[in-house]
Coordinates of C-alpha atoms in Angstrom, one line a residue:
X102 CA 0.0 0.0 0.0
X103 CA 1.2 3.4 -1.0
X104 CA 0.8 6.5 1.6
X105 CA 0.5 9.9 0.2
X106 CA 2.3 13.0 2.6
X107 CA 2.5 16.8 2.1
X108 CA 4.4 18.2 4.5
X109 CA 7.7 17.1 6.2
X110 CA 6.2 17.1 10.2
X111 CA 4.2 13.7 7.8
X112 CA 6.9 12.8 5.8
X113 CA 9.5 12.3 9.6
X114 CA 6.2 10.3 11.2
X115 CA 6.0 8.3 8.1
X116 CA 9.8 7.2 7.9
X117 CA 10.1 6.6 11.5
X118 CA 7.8 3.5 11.4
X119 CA 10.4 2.3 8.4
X120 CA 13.1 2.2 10.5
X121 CA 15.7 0.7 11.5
X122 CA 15.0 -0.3 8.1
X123 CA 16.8 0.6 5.6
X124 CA 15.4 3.6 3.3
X125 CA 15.5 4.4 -0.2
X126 CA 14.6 8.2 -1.7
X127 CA 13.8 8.9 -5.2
X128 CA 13.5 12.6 -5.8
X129 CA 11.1 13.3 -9.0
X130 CA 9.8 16.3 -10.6
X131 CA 6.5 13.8 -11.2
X132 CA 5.3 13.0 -14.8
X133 CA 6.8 9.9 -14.0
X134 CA 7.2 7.4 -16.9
X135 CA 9.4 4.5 -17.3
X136 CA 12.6 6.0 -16.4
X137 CA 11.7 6.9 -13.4
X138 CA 10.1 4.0 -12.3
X139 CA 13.7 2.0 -13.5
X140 CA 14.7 4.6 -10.5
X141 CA 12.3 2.9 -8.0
X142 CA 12.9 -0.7 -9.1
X143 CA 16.5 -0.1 -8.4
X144 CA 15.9 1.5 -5.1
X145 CA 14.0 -1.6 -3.9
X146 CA 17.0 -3.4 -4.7
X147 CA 18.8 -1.3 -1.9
X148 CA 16.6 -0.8 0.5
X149 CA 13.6 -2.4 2.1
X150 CA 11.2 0.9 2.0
X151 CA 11.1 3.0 -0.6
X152 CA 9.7 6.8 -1.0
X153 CA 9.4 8.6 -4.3
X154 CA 9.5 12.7 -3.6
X155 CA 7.2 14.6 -6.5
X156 CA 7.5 18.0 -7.0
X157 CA 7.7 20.8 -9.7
X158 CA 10.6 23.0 -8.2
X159 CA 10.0 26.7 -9.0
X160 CA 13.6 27.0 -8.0
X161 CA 15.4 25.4 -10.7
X162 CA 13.1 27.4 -13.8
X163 CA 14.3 31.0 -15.6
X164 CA 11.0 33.1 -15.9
X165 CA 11.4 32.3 -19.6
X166 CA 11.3 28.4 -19.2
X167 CA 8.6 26.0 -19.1
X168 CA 7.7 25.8 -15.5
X169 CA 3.6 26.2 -15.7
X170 CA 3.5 24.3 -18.7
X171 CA 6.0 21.2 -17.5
X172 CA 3.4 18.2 -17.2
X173 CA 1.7 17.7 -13.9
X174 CA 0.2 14.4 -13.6
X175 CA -0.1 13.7 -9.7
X176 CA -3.0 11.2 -10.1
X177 CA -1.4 8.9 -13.0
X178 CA 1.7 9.4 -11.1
X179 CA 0.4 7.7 -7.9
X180 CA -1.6 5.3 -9.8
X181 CA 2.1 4.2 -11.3
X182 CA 4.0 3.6 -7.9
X183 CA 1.1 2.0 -6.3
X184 CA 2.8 -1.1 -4.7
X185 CA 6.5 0.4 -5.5
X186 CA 6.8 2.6 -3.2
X187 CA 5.7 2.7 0.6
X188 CA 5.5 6.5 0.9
X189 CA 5.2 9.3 -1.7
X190 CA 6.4 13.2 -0.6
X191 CA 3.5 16.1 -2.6
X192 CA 4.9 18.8 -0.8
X193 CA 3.6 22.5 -1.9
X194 CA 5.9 25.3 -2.8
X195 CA 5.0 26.8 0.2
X196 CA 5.9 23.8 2.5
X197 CA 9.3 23.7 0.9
X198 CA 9.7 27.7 0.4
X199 CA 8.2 28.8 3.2
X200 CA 7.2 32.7 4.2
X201 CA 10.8 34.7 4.4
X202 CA 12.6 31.7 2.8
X203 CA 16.0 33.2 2.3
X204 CA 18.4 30.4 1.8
X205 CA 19.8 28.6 -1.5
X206 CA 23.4 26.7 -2.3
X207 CA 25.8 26.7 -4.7
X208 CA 27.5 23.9 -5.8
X209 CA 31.1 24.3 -7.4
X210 CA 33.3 21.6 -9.2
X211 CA 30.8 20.0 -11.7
X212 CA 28.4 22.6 -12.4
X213 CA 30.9 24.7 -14.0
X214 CA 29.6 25.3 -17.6
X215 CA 27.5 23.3 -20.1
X216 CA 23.7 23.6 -18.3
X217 CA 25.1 26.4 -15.9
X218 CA 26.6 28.6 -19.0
X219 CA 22.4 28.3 -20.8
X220 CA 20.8 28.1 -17.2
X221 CA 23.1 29.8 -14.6
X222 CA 19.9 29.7 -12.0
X223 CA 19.4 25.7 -12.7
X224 CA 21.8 23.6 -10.5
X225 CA 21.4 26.1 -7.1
X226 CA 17.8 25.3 -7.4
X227 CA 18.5 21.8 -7.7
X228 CA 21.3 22.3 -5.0
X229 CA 19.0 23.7 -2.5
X230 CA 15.8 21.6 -3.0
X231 CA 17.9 18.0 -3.2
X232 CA 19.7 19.4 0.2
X233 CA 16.2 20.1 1.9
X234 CA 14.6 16.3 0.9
X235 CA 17.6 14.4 1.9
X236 CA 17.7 16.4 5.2
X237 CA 13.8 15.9 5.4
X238 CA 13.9 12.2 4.5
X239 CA 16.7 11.0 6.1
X240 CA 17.2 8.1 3.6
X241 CA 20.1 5.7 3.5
X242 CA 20.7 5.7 -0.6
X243 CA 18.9 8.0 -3.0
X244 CA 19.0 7.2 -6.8
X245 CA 19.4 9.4 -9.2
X246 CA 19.4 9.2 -13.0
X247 CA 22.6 9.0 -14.9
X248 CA 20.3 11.2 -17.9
X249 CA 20.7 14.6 -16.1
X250 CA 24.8 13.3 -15.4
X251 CA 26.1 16.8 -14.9
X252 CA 23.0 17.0 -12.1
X253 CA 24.3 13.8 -10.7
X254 CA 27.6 14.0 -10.3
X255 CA 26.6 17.9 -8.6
X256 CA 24.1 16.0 -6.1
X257 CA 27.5 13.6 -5.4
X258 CA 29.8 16.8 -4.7
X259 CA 27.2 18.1 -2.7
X260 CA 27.1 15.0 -0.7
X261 CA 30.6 14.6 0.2
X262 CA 31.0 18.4 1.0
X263 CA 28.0 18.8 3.4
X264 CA 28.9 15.2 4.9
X265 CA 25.2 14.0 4.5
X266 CA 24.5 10.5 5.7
X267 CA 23.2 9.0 2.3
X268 CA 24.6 7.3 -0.7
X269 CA 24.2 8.5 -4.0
X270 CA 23.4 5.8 -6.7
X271 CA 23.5 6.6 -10.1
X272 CA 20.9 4.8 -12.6
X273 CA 22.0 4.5 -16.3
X274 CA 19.4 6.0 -19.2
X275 CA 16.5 4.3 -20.2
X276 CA 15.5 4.7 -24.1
X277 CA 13.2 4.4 -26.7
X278 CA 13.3 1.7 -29.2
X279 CA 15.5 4.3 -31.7
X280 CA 18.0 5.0 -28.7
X281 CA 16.2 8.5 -27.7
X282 CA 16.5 8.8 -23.6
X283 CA 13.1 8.7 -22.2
X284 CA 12.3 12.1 -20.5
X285 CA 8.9 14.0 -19.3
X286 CA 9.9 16.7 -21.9
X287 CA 9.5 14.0 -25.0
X288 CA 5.9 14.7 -24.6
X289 CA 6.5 18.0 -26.2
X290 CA 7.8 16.9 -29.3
X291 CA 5.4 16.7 -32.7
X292 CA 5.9 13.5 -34.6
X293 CA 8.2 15.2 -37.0
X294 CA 10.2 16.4 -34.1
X295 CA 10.2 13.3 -32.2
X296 CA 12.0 11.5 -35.4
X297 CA 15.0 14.0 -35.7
X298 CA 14.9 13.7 -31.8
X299 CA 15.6 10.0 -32.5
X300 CA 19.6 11.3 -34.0
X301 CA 20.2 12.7 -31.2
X302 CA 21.7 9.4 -29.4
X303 CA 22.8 7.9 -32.9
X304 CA 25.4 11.3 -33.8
X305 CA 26.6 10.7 -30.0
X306 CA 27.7 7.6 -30.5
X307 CA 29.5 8.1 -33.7
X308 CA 31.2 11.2 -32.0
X309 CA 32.5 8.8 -29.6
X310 CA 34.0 6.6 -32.3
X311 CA 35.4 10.2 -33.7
X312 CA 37.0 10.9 -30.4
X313 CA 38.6 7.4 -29.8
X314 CA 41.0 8.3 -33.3
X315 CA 43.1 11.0 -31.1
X316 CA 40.9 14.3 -32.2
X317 CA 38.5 15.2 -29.2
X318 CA 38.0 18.6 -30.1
X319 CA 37.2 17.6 -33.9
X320 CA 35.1 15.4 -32.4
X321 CA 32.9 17.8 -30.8
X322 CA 32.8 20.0 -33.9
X323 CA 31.3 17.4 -35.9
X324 CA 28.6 15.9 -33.5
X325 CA 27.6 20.5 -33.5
X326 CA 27.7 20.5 -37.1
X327 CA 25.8 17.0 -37.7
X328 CA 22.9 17.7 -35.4
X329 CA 22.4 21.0 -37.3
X330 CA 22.4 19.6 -40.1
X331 CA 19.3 17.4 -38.5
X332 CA 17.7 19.9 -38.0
X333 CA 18.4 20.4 -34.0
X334 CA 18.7 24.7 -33.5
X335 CA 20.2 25.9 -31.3
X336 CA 22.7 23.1 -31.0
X337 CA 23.7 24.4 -27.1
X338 CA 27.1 22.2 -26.4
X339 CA 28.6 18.7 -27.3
X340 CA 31.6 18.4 -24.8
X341 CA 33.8 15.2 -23.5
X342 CA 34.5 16.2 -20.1
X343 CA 36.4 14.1 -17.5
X344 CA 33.7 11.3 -16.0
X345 CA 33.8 12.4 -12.7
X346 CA 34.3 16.1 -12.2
X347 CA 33.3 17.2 -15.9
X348 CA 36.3 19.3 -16.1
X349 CA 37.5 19.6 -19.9
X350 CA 40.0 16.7 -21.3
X351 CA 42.5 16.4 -24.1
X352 CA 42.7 12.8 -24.4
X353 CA 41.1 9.9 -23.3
X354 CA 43.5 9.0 -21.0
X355 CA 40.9 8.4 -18.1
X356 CA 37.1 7.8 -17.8
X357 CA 35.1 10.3 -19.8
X358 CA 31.7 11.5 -20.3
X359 CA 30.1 13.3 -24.0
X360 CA 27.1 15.5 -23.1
X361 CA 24.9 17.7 -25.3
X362 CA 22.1 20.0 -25.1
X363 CA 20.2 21.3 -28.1
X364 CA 16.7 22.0 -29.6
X365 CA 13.9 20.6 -31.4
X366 CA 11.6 23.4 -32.1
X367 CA 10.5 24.5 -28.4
X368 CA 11.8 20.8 -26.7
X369 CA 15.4 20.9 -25.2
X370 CA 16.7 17.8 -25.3
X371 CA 20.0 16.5 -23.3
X372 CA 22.0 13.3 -23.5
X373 CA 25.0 11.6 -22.4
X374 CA 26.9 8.3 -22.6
X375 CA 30.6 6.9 -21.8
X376 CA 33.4 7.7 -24.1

């Protein structure tokens, strides 16, 4: 059976009765689909209670981006983690931001450029909200998808340097049939749209291929100028960034990491895989 909560004074009662359990979080943004639940099958695998947070941060949306018009689907959403997870989080802006909130945190180290240098207000809102539900919930692991990898490995750093109790387990992409990583934003695309959006994977990987002969940099250039050609506009980055702190490399001399961010029409679209 699946409870519902709103507020954290709920959310501590609820978890208390878990443990000494252990306790799994998954932190979602709701319009769950199968990626998201691949996040709350592997939590079950590392803990014997799970809880799935849902909520549409304000913080982490420009005034020019989609936050009224990013999906809300609350009841489907419960109706697809009943019997996966024990306990789902609804909280309100208001119980998260309350009256005079004043407080927000900035990561360092991994955030530095790609999303930061097209949405320099994104990761502090991720920062500060991920911070407030791990302190609220407590949990012993929380998973987190390796799709948003730059949010990842940021939620990782802020981990270690806060010296919070949980462990952070990363959960590798799921895709479509044609390769495209599954994401609430997909919804947005047309069907012409949702075809190009389909290259998007398939010019990653040949990048990658580029990359191996010796020429990262060349590498990069073509992956820009190939999913222009596409039709993706604007074609934000393509980068090969160290795998672990996403600082820039110049050979493939240790684990590495190719992310890109362009558009289809209105729909932004991210990826990433292993070099």
């Amino acid at each position: 059976m699946t409870t519902t909560v709103t507020t954290v004074a709920e959310l501590r009662t609820a978890l208390a009765s878990f443990r000494p359990g252990r306790i799994a979080m998954v932190p979602t943004l709701g319009a769950l689909h199968e990626g998201h639940l691949s996040l709350v099958r592997e939590a079950r695998k590392h803990a014997g209670h799970v809880v799935v947070s849902i909520f549409v941060n304000p913080a982490q949306f420009a005034p020019n981006e989609d936050f009224d018009a990013y999906p809300r689907t609350l009841d489907a959403d419960l109706e697809k983690l009943g019997g996966a997870a024990e306990l789902v989080f609804t909280p309100s802006a208001r119980e998260i931001y309350g009256q005079g909130y004043a407080t927000t945190i900035s990561v360092g180290g991994p955030s530095a450029g790609l999303e930061t240098d097209f949405r320099p207000h994104f990761f502090s809102g991720v920062a500060t909200v991920v911070a407030k539900l791990l302190i609220a919930a407590a949990p012993d692991v929380a998973m987190f998808g390796e799709k948003d990898y730059q949010q990842l490995q940021l939620v990782r750093q802020l981990v270690r340097d806060l010296a919070l109790p949980v462990e952070i387990i990363g959960v590798p992409t799921l895709r479509e049939a044609d390769g495209l990583a599954l994401s609430s934003r997909n919804a947005y695309l047309s069907a012409a749209e949702r075809k190009t959006a389909g290259l998007l994977n398939v010019i990653l990987k040949e990048a990658i291929l580029r990359a191996r002969q010796g020429d990262l940099r060349a590498a990069e250039g073509w992956a820009v100028q190939a999913l222009r050609e596409a039709g993706f506009d604007p074609v934000d980055y393509v980068a090969i960034r160290d795998g672990e702190t996403l600082a820039p490399v110049t050979a493939l001399d240790r684990p590495a990491r190719i992310l890109a961010a362009a558009k289809i029409g209105k729909t932004r679209l991210i990826d990433n895989m292993a070099v």
